[in-house]
PDB file of C-alpha atoms in Angstrom:
ATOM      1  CA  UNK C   1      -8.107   9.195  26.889  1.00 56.00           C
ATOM      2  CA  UNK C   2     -10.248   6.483  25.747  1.00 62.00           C
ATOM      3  CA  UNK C   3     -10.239   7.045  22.472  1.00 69.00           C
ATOM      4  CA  UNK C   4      -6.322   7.564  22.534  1.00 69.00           C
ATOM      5  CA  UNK C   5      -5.918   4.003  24.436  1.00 77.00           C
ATOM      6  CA  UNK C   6      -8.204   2.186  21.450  1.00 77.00           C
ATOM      7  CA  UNK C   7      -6.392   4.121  18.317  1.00 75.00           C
ATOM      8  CA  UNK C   8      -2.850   2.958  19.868  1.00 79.00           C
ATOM      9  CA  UNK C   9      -4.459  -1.015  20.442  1.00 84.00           C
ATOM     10  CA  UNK C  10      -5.523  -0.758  17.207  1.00 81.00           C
ATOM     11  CA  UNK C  11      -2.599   0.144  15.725  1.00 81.00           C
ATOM     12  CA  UNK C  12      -0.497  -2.120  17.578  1.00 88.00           C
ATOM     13  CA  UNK C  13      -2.403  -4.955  16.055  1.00 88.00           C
ATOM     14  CA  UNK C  14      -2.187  -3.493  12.826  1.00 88.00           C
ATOM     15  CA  UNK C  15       1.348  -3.276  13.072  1.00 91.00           C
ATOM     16  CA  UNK C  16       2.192  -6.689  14.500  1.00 94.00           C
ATOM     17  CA  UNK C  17      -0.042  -8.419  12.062  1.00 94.00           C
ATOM     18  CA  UNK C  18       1.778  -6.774   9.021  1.00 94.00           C
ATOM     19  CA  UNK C  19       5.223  -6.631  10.692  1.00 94.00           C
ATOM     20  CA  UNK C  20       4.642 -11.105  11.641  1.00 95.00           C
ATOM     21  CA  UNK C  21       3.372 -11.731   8.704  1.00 94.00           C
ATOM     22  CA  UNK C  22       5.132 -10.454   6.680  1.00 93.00           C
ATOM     23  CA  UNK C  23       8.288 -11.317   8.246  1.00 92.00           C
ATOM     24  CA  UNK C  24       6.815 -15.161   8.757  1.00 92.00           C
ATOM     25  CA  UNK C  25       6.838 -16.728   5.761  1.00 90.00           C
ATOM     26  CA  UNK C  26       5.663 -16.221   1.836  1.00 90.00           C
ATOM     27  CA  UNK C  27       2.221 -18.174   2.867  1.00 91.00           C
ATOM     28  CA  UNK C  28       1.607 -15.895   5.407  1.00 93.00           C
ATOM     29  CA  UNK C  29       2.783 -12.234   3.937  1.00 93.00           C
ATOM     30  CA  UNK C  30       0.451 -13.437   0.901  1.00 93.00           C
ATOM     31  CA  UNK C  31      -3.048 -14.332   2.631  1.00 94.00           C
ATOM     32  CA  UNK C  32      -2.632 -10.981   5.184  1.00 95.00           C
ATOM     33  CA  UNK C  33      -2.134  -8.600   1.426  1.00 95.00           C
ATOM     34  CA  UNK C  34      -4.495 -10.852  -0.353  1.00 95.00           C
ATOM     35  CA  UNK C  35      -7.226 -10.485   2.298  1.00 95.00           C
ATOM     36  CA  UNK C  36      -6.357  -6.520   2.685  1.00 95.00           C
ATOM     37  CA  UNK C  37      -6.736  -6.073  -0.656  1.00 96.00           C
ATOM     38  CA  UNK C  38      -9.846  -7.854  -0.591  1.00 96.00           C
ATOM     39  CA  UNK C  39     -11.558  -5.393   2.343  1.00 95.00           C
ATOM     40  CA  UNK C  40     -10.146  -2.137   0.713  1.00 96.00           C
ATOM     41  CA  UNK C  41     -11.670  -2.824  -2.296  1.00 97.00           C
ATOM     42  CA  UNK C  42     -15.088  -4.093  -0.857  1.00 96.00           C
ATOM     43  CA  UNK C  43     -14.208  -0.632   1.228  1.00 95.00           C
ATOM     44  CA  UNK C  44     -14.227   1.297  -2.117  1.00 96.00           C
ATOM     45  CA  UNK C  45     -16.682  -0.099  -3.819  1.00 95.00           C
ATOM     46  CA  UNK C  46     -19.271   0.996  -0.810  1.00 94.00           C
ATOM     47  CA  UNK C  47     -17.896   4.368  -0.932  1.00 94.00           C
ATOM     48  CA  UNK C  48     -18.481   4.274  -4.672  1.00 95.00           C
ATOM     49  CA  UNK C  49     -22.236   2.890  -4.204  1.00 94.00           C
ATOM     50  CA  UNK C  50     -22.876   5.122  -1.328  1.00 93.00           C
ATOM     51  CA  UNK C  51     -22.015   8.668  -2.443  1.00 93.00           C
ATOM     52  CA  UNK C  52     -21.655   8.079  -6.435  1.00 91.00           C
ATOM     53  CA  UNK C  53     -24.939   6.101  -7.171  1.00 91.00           C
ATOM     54  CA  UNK C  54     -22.897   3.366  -8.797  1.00 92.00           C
ATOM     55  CA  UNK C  55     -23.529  -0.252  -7.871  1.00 93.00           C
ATOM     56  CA  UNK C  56     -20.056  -2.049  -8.075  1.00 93.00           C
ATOM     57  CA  UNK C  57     -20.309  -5.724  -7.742  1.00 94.00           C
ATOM     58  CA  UNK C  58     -18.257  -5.410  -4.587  1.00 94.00           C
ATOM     59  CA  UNK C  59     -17.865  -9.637  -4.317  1.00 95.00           C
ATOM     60  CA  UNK C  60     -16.519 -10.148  -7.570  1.00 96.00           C
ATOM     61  CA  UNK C  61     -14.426  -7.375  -7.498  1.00 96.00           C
ATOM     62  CA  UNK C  62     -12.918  -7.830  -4.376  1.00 97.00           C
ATOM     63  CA  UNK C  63     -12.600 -12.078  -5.473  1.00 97.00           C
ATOM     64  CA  UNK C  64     -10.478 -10.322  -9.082  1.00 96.00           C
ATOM     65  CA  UNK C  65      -8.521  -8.748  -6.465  1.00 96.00           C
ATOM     66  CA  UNK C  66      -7.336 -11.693  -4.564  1.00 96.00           C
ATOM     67  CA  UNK C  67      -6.770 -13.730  -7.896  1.00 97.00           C
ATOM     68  CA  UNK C  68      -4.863 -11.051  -9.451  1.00 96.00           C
ATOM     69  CA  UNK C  69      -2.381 -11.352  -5.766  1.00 95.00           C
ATOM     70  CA  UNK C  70      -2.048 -15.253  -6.474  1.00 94.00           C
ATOM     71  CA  UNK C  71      -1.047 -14.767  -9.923  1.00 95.00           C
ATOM     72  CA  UNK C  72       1.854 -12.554  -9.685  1.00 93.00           C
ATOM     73  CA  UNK C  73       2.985 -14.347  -6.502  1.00 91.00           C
ATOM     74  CA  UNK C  74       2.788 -17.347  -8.389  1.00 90.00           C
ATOM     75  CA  UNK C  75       4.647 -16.179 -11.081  1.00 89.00           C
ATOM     76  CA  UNK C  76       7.135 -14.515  -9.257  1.00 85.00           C
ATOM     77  CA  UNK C  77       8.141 -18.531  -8.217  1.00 82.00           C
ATOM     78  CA  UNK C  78       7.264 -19.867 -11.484  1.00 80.00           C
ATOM     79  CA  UNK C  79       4.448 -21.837 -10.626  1.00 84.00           C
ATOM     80  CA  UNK C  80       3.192 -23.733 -13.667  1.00 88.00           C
ATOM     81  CA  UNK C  81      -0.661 -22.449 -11.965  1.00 90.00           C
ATOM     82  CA  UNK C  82       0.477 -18.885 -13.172  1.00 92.00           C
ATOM     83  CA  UNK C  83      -1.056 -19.442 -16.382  1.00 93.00           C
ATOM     84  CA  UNK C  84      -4.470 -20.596 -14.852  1.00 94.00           C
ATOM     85  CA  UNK C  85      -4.535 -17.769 -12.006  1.00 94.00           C
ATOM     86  CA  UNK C  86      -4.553 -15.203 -14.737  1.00 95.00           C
ATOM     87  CA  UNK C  87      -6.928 -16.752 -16.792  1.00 96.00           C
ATOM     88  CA  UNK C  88      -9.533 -16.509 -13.838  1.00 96.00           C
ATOM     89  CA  UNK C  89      -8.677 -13.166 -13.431  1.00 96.00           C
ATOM     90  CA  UNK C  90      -9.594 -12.436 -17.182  1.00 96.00           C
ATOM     91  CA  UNK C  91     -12.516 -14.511 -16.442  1.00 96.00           C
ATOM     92  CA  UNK C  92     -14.051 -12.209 -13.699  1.00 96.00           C
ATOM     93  CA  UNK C  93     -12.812  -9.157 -15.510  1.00 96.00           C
ATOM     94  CA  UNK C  94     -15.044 -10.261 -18.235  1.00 96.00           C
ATOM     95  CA  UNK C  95     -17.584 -11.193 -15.909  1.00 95.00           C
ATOM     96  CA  UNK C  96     -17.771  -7.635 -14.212  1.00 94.00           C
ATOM     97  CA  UNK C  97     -18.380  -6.479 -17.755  1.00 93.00           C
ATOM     98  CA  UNK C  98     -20.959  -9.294 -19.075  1.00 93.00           C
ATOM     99  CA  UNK C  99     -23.193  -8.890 -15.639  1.00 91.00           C
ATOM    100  CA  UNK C 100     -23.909  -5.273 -16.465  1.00 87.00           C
ATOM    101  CA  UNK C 101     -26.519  -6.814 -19.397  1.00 89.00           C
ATOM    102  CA  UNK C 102     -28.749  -8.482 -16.643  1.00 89.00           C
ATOM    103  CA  UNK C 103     -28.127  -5.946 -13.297  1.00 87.00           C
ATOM    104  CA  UNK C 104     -30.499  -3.461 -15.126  1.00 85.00           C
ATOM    105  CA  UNK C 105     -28.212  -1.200 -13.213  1.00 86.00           C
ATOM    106  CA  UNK C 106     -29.016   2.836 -14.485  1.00 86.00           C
ATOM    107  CA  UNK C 107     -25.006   2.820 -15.500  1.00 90.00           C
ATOM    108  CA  UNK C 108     -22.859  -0.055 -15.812  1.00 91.00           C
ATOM    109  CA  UNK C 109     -20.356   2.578 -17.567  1.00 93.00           C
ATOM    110  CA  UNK C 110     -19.504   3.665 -14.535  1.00 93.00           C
ATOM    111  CA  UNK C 111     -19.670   0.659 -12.684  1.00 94.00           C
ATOM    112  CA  UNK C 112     -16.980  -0.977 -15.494  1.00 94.00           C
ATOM    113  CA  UNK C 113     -15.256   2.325 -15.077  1.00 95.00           C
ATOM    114  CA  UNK C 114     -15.028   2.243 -11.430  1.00 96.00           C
ATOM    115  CA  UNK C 115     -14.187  -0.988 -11.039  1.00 96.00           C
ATOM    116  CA  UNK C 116     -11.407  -1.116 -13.509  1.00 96.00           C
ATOM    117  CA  UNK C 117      -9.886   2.105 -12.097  1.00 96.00           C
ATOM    118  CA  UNK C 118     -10.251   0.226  -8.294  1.00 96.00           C
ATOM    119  CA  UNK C 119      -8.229  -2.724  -9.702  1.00 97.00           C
ATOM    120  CA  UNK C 120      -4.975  -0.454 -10.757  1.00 96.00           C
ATOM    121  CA  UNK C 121      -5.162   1.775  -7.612  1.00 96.00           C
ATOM    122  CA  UNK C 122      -5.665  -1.063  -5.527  1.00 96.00           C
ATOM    123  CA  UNK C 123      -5.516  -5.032  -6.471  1.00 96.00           C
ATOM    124  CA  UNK C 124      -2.229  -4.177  -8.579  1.00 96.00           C
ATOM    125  CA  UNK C 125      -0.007  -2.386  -5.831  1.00 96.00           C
ATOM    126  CA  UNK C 126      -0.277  -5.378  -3.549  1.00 95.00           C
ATOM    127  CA  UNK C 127      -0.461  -7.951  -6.005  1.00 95.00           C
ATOM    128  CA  UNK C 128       3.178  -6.807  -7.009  1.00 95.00           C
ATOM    129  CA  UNK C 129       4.395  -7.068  -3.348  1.00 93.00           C
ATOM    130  CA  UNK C 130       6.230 -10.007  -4.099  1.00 91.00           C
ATOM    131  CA  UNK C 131       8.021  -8.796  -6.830  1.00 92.00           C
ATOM    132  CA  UNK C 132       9.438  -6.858  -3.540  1.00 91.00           C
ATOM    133  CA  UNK C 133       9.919  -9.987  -1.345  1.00 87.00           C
ATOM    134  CA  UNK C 134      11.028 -13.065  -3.789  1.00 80.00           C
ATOM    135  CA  UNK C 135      14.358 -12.503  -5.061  1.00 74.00           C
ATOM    136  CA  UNK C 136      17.124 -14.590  -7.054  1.00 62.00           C
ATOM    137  CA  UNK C 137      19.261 -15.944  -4.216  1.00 62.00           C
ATOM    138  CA  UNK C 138      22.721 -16.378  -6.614  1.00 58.00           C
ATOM    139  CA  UNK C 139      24.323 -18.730  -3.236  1.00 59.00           C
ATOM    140  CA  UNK C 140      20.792 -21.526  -3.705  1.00 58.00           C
ATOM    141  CA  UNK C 141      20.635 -20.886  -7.349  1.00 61.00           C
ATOM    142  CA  UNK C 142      16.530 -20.605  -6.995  1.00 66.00           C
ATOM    143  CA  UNK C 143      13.990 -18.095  -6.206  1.00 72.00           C
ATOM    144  CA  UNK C 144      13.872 -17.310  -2.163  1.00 80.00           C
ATOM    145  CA  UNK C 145      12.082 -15.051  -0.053  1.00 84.00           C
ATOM    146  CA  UNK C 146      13.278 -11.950   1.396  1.00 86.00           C
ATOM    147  CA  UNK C 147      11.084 -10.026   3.918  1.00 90.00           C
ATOM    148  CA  UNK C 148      13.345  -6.924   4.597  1.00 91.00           C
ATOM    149  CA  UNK C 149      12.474  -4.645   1.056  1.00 93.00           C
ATOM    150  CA  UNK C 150       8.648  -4.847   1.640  1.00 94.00           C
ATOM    151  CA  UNK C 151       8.682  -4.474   5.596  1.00 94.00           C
ATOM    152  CA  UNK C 152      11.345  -1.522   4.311  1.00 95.00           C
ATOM    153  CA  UNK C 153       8.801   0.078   2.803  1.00 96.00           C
ATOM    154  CA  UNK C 154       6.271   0.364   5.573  1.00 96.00           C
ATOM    155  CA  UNK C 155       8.649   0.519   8.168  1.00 95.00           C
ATOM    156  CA  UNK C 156       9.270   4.319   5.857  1.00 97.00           C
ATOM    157  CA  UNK C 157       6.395   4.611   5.622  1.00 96.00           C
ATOM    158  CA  UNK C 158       5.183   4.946   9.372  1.00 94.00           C
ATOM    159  CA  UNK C 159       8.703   6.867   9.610  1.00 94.00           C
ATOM    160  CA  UNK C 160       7.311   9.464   7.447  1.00 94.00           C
ATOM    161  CA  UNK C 161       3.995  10.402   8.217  1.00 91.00           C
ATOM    162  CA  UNK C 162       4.583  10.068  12.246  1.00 90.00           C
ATOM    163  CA  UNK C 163       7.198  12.770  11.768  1.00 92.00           C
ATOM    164  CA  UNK C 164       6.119  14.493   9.375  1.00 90.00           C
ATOM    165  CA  UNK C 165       2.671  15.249  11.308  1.00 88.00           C
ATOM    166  CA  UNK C 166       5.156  16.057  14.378  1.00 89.00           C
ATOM    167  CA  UNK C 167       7.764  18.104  12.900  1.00 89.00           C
ATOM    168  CA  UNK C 168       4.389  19.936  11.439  1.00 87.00           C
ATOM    169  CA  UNK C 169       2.935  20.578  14.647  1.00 86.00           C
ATOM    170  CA  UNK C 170       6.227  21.506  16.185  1.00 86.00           C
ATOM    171  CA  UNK C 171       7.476  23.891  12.987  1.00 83.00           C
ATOM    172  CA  UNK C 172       4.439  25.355  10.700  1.00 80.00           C
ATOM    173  CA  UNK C 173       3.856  27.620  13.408  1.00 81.00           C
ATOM    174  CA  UNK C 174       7.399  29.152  11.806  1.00 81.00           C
ATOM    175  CA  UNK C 175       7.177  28.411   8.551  1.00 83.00           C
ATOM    176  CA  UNK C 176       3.447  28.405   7.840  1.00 82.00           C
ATOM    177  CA  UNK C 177       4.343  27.506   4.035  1.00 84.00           C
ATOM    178  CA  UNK C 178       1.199  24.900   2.728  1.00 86.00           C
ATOM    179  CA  UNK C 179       2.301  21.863   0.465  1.00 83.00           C
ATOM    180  CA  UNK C 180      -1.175  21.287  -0.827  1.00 84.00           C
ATOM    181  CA  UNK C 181      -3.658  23.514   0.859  1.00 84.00           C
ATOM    182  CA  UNK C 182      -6.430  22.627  -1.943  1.00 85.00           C
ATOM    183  CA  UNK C 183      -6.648  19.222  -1.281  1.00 87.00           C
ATOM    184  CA  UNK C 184      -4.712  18.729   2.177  1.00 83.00           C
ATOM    185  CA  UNK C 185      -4.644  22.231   3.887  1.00 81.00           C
ATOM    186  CA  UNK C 186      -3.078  20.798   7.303  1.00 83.00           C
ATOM    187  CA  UNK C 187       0.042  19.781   5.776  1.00 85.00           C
ATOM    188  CA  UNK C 188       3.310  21.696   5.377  1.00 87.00           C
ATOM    189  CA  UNK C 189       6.433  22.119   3.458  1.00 89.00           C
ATOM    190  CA  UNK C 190       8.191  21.997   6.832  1.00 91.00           C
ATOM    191  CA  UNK C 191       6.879  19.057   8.248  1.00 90.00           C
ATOM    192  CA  UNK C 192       6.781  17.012   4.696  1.00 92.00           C
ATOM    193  CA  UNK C 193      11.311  18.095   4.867  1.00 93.00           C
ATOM    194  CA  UNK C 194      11.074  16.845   8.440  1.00 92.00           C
ATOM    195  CA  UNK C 195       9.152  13.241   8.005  1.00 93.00           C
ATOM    196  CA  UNK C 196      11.872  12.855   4.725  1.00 94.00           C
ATOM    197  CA  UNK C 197      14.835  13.584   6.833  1.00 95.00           C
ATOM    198  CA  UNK C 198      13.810  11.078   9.529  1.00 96.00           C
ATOM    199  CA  UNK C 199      12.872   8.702   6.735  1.00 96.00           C
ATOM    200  CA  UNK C 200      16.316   9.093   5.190  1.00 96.00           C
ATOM    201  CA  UNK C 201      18.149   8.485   8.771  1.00 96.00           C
ATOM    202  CA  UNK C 202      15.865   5.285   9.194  1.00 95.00           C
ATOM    203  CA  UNK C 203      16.959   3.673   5.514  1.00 95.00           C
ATOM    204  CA  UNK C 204      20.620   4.336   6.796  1.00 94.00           C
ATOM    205  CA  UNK C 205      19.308   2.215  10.256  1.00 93.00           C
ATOM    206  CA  UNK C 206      18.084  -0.217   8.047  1.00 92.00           C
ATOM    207  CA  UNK C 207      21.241  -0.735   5.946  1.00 91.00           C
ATOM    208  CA  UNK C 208      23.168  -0.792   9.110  1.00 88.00           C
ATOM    209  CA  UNK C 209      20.740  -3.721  10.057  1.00 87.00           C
ATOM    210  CA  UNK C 210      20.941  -5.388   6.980  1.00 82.00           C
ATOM    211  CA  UNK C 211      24.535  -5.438   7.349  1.00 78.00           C
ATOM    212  CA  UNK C 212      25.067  -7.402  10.961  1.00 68.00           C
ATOM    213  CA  UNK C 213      21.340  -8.304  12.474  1.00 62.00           C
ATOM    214  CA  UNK C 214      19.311  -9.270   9.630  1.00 60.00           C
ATOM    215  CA  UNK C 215      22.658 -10.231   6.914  1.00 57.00           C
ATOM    216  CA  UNK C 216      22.818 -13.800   6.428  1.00 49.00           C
ATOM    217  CA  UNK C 217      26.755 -13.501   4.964  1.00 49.00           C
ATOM    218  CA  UNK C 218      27.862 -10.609   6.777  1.00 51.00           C
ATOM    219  CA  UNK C 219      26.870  -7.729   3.662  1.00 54.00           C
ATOM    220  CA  UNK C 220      24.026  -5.534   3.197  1.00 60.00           C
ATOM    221  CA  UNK C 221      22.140  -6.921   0.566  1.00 73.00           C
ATOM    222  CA  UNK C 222      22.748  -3.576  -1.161  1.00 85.00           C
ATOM    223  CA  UNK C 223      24.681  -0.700  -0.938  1.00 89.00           C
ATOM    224  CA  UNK C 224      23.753   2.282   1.486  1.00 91.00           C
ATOM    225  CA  UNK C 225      23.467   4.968  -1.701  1.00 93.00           C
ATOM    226  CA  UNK C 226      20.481   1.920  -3.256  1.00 93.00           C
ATOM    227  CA  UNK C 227      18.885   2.167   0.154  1.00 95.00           C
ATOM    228  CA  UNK C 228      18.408   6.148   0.099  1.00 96.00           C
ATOM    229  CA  UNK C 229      17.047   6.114  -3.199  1.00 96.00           C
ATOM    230  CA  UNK C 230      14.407   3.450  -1.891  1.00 97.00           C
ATOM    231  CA  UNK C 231      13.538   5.505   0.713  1.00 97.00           C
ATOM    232  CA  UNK C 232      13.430   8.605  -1.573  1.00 97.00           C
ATOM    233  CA  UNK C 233      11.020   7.253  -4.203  1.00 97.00           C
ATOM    234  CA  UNK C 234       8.729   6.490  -0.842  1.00 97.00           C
ATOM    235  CA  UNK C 235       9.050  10.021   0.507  1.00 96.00           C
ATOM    236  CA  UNK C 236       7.974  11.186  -2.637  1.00 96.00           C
ATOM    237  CA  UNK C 237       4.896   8.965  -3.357  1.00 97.00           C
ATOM    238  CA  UNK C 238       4.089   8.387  -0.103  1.00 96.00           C
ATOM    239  CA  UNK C 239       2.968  11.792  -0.018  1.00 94.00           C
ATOM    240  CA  UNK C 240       1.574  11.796  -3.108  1.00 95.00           C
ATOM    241  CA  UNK C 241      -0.668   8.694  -2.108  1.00 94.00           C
ATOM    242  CA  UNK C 242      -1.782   9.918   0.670  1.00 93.00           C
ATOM    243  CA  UNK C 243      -2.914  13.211  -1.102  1.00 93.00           C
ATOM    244  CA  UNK C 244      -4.443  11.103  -3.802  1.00 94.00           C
ATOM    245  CA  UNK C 245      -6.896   9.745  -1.262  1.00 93.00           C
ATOM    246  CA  UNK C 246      -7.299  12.695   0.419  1.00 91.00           C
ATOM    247  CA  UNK C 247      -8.662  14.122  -3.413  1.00 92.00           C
ATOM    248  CA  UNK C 248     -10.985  10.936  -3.296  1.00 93.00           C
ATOM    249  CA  UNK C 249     -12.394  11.863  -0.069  1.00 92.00           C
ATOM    250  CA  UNK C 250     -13.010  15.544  -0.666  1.00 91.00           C
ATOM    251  CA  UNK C 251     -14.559  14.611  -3.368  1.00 91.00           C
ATOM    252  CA  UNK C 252     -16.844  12.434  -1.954  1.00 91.00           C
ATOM    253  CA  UNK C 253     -17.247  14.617   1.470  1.00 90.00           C
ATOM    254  CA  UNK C 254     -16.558  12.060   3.578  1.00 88.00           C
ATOM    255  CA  UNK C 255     -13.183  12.474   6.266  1.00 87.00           C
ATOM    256  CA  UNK C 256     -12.473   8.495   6.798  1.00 84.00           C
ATOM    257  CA  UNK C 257     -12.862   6.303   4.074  1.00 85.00           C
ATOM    258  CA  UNK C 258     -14.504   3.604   6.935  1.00 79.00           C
ATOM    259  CA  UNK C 259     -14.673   2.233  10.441  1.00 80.00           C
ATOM    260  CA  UNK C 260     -12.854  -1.008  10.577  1.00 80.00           C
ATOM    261  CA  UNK C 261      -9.850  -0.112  12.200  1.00 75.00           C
ATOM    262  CA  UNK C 262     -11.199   1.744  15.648  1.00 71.00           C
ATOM    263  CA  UNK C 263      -9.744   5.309  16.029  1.00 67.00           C
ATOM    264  CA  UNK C 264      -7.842   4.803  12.375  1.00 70.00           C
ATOM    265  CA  UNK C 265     -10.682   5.082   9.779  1.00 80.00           C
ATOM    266  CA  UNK C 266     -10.662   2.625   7.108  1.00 86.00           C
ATOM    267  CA  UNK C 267      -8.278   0.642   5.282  1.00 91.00           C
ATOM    268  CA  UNK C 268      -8.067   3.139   2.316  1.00 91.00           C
ATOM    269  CA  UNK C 269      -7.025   5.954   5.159  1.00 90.00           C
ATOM    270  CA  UNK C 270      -3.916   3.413   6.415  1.00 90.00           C
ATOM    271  CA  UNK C 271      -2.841   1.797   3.398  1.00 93.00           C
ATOM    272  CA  UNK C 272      -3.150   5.258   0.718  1.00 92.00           C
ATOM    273  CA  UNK C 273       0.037   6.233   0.980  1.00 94.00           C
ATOM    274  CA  UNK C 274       1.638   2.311  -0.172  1.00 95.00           C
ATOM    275  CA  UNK C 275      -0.796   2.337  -3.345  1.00 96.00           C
ATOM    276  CA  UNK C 276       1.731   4.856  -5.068  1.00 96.00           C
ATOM    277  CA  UNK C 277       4.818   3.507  -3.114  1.00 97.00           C
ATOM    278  CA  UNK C 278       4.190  -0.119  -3.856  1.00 97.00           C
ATOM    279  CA  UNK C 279       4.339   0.234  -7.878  1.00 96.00           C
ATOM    280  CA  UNK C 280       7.328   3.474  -7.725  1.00 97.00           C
ATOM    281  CA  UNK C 281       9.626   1.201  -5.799  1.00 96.00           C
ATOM    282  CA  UNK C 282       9.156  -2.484  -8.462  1.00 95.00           C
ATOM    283  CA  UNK C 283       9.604   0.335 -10.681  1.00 96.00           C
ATOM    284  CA  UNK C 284      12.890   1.895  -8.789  1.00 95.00           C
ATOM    285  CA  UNK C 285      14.080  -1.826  -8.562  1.00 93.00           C
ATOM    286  CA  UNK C 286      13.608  -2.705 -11.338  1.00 91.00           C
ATOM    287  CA  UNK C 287      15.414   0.577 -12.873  1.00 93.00           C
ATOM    288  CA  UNK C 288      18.727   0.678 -10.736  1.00 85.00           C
TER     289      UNK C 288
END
């Protein structure tokens, strides 16, 4: 019982602190990604150093990781500091590579290597957030924000995996049918159809939202058919981001990537599944 009342306070905080923030303002959305991308990749880069023997420089890399966020939020308002934001980032890129001559470290090959590869999986999908958030607004004739695509996307997120773990409980028993038994073997075909279904019926909620509580001119800010293949492409890689980490911890023996969030894990274990979704749905966007 105790455990059960500290994972549900902990992810009540989790969830109002992403939901407020993100919902708050630009400013705010940005500093809550910026500094979560900041602790996952510190989180990584202990992992890495713990059970690879590599020896990231976790402070610069996690630093690249926050610069990387300004840049593309800056750019996605055209900020004449763009330019300057991604010139520091090539800086500390460079930097991580440079600093390998004078760490004597046994092999910066895989520290570069790591460190590269933790930038893509993680500095990149939230750095690209806003090009989720800050939209042309034809009616101002400027750049505004608009919270409702990224809190979308977690909102399906949570959607999925909730009932997809509870149509799993409920169903496997019936059809025992694995989706991934070498890397995941608890989860099922039946409960992966189940968490879609529900995520499908909440991106039809959502569109019914956008069209009368959250529509500022009385229309969804795109059609219902737009909103089902959003919540499609985060089905799909949802699942595949969340089996993704699941391959890194195998690997690595470990069963939560870290302790920060009581009852939760680590910030890889909550946020795996939105390091696929975040890039597939700029992409979907950017596509349809």
């Amino acid at each position: 019982m105790k455990n059960l009342i500290i994972r549900t306070l902990t992810g009540a905080v989790y969830v109002l602190l992403l939901v407020g923030c993100t919902v708050y303002s630009p400013v705010s959305a940005f500093f809550f990604f910026a500094i979560v991308a900041a602790a996952t990749l510190w989180e990584f880069g202990s992992l890495m150093n713990t059970h690879l023997g590599a020896a990231m420089p976790r402070p610069i890399n996690a630093m690249a990781g926050v610069v990387l966020a300004a840049a593309v939020w800056l750019s996605a308002i055209a900020s004449p500091q763009t330019a300057q934001m991604f010139a520091l980032y090539g800086l500390l890129m460079l930097y991580i590579i440079i600093s390998g001559l004078y760490r004597h470290t046994q092999k910066p090959l895989k520290d570069w290597a790591l460190c590269f590869a933790s930038q893509i999986y993680i500095a990149l999908p939230f750095a690209l957030l806003p090009l989720l958030s800050i939209v042309y607004d034809e009616m101002a004739g400027s750049m505004a924000y608009n919270w409702i695509y990224p809190l979308a996307l977690f909102i399906f997120l949570w959607v999925n995996d909730t009932f997809a773990f509870l149509c799993g409980c409920s169903l496997s028993r019936y059809i025992p049918a694995k989706l991934f038994p070498r890397i995941s073997p608890k989860k099922s075909w039946i409960g992966s159809i189940g968490g879609g279904l529900f995520t499908l019926a909440a991106a039809v909620v959502i569109w019914w939202l956008d069209n009368g509580l959250w529509s500022v001119n009385g229309q969804s800010s795109m059609p219902l058919e737009r909103w089902l293949g959003f919540a499609l492409v985060v089905i799909v890689f949802g699942t595949w981001g969340d089996l993704v980490e699941s391959l890194i911890k195998r690997q690595l023996g470990i069963k939560d990537s870290g302790h920060i969030l009581p009852g939760h894990g680590g910030l890889l274990d909550r946020f795996d599944s939105a390091l696929l979704t975040i890039p597939a749905s700029v992409i979907y966007f950017i596509l349809t």
